[in-house]
C-alpha positions as CSV (number, residue, x, y, z in Angstrom):
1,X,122.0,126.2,180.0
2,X,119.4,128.7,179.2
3,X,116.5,129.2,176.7
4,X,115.1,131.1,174.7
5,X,113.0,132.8,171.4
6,X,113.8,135.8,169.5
7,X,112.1,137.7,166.3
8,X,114.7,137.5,163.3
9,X,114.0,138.0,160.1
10,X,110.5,138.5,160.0
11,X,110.4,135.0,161.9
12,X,110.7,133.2,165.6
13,X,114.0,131.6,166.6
14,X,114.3,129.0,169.4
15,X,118.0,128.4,170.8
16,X,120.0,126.8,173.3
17,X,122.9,128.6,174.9
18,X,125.5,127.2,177.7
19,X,129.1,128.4,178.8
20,X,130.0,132.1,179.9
21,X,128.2,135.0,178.9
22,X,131.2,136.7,178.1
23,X,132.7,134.4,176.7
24,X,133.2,134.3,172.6
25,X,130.1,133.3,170.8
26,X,130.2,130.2,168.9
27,X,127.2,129.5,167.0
28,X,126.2,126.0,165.7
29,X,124.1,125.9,162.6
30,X,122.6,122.5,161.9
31,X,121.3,120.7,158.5
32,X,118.6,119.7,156.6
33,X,115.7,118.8,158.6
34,X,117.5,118.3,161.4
35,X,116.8,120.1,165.0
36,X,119.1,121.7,167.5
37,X,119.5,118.3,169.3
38,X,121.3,117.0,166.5
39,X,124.6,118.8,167.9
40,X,125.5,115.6,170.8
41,X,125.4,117.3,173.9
42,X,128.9,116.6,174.6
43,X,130.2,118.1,171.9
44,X,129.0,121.5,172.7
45,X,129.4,121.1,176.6
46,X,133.6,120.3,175.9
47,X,133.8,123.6,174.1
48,X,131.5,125.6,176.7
49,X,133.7,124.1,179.5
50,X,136.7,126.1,177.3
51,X,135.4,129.1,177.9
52,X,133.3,129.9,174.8
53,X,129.3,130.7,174.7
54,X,127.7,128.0,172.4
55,X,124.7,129.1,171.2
56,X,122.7,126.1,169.4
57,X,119.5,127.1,167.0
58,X,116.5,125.9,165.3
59,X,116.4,126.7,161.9
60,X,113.1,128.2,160.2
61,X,111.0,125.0,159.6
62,X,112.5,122.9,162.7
63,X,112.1,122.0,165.9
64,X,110.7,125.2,167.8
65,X,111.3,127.7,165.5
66,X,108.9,129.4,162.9
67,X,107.0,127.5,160.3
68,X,107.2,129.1,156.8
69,X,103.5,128.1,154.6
70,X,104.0,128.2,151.1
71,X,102.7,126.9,148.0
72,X,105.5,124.0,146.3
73,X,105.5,124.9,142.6
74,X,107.3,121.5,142.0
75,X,108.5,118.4,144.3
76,X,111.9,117.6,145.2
77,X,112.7,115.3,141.9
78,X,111.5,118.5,139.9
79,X,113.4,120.6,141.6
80,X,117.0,118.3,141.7
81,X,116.6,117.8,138.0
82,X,116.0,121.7,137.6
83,X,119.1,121.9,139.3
84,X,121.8,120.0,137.8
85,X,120.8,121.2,134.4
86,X,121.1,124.9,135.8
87,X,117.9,126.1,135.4
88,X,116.2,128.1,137.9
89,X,115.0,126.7,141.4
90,X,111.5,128.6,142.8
91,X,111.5,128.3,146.4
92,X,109.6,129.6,149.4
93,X,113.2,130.8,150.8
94,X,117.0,130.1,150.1
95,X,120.0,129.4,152.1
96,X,120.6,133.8,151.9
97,X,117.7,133.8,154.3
98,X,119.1,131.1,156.4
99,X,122.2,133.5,156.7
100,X,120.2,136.5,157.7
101,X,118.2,134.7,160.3
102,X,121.6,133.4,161.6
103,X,122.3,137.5,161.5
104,X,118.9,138.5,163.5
105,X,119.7,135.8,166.0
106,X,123.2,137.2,166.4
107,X,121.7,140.6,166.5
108,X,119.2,140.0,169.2
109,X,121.7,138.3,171.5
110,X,123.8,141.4,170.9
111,X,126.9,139.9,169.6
112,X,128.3,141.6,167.1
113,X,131.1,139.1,165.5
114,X,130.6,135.1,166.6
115,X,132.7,131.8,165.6
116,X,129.9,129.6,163.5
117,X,130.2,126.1,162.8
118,X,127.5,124.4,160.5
119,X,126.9,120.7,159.6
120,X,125.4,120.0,156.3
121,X,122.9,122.6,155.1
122,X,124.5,124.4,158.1
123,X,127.9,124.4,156.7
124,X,126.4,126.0,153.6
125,X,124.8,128.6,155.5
126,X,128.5,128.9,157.4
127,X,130.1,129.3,154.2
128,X,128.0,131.7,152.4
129,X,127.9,133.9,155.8
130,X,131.9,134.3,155.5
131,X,131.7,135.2,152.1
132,X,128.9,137.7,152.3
133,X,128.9,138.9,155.8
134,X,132.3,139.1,156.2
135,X,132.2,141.9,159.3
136,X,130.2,139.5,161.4
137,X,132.1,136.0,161.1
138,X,135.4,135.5,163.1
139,X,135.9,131.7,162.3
140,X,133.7,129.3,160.5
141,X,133.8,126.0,160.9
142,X,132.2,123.8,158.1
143,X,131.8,120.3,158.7
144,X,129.9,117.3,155.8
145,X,129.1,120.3,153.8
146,X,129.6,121.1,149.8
147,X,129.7,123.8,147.9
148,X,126.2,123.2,146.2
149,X,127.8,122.4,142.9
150,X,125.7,120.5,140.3
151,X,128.8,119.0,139.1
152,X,129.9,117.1,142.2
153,X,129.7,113.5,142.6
154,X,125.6,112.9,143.8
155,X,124.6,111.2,146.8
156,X,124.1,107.5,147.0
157,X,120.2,107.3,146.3
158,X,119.6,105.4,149.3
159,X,120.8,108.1,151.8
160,X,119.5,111.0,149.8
161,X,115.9,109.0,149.8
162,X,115.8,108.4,153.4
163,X,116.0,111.9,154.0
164,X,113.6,113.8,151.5
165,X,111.1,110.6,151.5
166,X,107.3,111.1,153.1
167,X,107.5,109.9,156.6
168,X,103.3,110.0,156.7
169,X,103.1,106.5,157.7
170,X,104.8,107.3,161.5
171,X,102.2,108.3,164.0
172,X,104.0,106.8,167.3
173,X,107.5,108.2,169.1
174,X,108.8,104.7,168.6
175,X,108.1,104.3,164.7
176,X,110.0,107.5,164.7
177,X,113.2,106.3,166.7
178,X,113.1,103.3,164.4
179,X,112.8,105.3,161.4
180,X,115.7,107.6,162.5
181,X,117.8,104.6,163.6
182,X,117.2,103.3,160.3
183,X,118.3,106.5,158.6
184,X,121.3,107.0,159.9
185,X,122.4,103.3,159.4
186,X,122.4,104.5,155.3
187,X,124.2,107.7,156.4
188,X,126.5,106.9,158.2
189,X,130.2,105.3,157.2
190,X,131.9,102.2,159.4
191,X,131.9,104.0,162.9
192,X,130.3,103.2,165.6
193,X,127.1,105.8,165.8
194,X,125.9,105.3,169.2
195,X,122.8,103.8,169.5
196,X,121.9,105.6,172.9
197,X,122.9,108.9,172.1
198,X,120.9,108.6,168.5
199,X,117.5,107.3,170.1
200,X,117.7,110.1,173.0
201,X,117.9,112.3,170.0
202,X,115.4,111.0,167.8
203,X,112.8,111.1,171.3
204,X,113.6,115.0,172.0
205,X,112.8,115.6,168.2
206,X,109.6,113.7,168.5
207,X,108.8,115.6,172.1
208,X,109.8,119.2,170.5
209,X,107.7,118.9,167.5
210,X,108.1,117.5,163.3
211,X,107.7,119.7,160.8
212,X,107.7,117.1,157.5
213,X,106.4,119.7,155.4
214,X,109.9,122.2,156.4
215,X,111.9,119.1,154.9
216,X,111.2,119.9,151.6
217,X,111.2,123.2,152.0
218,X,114.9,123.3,153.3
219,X,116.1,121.0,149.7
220,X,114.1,122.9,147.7
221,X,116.2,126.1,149.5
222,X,119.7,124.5,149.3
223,X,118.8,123.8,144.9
224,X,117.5,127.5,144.8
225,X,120.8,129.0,146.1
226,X,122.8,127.3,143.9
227,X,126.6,127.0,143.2
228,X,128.6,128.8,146.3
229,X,132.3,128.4,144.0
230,X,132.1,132.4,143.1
231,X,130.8,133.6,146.0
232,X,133.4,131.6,148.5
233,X,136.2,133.3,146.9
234,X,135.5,136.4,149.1
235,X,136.0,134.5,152.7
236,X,138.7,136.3,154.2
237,X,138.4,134.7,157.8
238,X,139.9,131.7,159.1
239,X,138.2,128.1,157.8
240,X,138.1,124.5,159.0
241,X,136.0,122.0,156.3
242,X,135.6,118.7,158.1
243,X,134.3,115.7,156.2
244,X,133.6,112.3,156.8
245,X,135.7,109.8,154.4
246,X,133.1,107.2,153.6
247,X,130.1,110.0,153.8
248,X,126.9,108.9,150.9
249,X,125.3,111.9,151.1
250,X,127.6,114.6,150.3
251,X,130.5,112.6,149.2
252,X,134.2,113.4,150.3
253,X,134.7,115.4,147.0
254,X,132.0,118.3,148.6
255,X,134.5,119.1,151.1
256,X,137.4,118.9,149.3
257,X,135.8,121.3,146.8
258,X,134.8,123.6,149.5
259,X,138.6,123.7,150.9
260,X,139.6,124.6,147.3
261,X,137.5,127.5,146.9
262,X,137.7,129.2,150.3
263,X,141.2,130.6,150.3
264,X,143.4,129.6,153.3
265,X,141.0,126.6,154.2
266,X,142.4,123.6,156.2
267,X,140.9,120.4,155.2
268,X,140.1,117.0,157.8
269,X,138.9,113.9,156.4
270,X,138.2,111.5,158.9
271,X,138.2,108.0,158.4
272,X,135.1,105.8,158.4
273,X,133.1,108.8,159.1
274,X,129.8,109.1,157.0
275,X,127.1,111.8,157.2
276,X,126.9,111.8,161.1
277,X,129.0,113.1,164.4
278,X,129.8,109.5,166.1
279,X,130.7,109.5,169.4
280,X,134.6,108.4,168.7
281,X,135.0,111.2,166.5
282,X,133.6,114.0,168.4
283,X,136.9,115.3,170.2
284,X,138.9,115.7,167.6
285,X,135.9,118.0,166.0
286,X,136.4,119.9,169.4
287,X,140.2,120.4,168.9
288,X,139.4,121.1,165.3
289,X,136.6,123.7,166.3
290,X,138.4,125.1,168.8
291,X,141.7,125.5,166.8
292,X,140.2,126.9,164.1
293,X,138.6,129.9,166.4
294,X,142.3,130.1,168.0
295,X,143.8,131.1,164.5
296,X,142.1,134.6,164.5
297,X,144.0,135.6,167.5
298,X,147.2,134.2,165.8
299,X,146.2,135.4,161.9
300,X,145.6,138.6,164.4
301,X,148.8,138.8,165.9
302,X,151.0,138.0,163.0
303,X,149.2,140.8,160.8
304,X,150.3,143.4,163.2
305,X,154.3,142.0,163.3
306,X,153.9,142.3,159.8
């Protein structure tokens, strides 16, 4: 595996890249908050060992990557309620951004087209990158994701606090891994999490550096961008939406209403799964991944037989 930072965007991006060089880039775009190590290790080793390049990245404001200082005009209750009655969201950035870092990044590694796959806020990013950067996405992959509509079902107000509440009270690495433990017990669904891999995950966050104040940056981006319905209409490329059947965050119905919107998108719902990757799941997301980057070739082939 190899290391590295590169200027995109105006900013510093840190990322993670394993499998061949020349191998098809597959780029994994995580969520709110949420670091590189969020993607389990496994995961992206099973699709490196078939062949692909998986890049992994920090978003602007996490992990390694830059920090973006701005004034908040309003806090994140402000800004939800803005939201769902339509009005307009002021925010340091918005998920656009998030695409043309994702762009830089690509640009700097020298890849031209690459597979994405984003969790989350990263699935939003996915999405929105298909639909508006159409000559740089082969496959996208968009897994617990939404399309940011105000009028789907909200999260359960016990996983959405847990992850936009102040965390100012932890000052040790082992108030953290409890704190994280703790979230993901209210985000995830009746799977077995795996309490190993989550603590190793919630340490390397702690070792590679917090950024609480990004946190609310990153909602106040994902309100700001607003509906994606319109916009996903353009995807032309080949689309997986995976969702998690008992997620609370972003409920089934935000995956469901992204595979109705994107034309030609296959829809997964997996059983018991809630707002996480659990350990039992995690090969069939690898078949699904990996299928889903398979169908250019075939979309490919059958165009020209046409």
């Amino acid at each position: 595996m190899a290391t590295g930072t590169v200027h995109s965007n105006g900013i510093e991006l840190f990322y993670e890249t394993r499998g061949p060089e020349d191998g098809e880039p597959l780029v994994f775009i995580m969520g709110l908050s949420a670091q590189l190590v969020f993607w389990p290790e496994g995961l992206l080793d099973a699709l490196a060992n078939r062949g692909y390049r998986v890049i992994a990245f920090d978003n602007r404001d996490a992990g390694k990557s830059s920090r973006i200082r701005k004034p908040f005009k309003y806090g994140p209750v402000q800004a939800m309620l803005r939201h769902l009655v339509g009005l307009k969201v002021h925010a340091p950035y918005t998920l656009n951004d998030l695409v043309d870092d994702t762009m830089g990044l690509l640009d700097a590694l020298g890849i031209a087209k690459a597979h994405l796959v984003g969790a989350s806020m990263g699935g939003m990013i996915v999405q929105l990158a298909a639909a508006t950067r159409p000559e740089r996405v082969l496959s996208a992959t968009s897994i617990m994701s939404s399309t940011n509509s105000p009028l789907l079902p909200p999260p359960r107000p016990s996983a959405l606090k847990t992850l936009v509440a102040p965390r100012t009270e932890i000052e040790t690495v082992d108030q953290y891994v409890a704190f994280g433990l703790d979230m993901m017990a209210k985000l995830g669904g009746t799977l077995d999490q795996g309490r190993d891999e989550l603590e190793n995950m919630f340490r390397r966050s702690w070792e590679r550096g917090l950024n609480p104040r990004g946190i609310r940056n990153q909602f106040l981006a994902i309100l700001a961008t607003g509906n994606l319905t319109k916009r996903l209409k353009a995807v032309r490329c080949p689309v997986q939406v995976v969702h998690g059947g008992a997620d609370p965050l972003i409920r089934p119905a935000g995956g469901k209403a992204s595979a109705r919107a994107i034309p030609g998108a296959r829809l997964t719902i997996i059983d018991g799964m809630g707002h996480d990757l659990p350990p039992s799941v995690q090969p069939r997301i690898v078949e699904l991944i990996d299928g889903n980057c398979q169908r250019v070739e075939v979309e490919k082939a059958v165009a020209v037989g046409a």
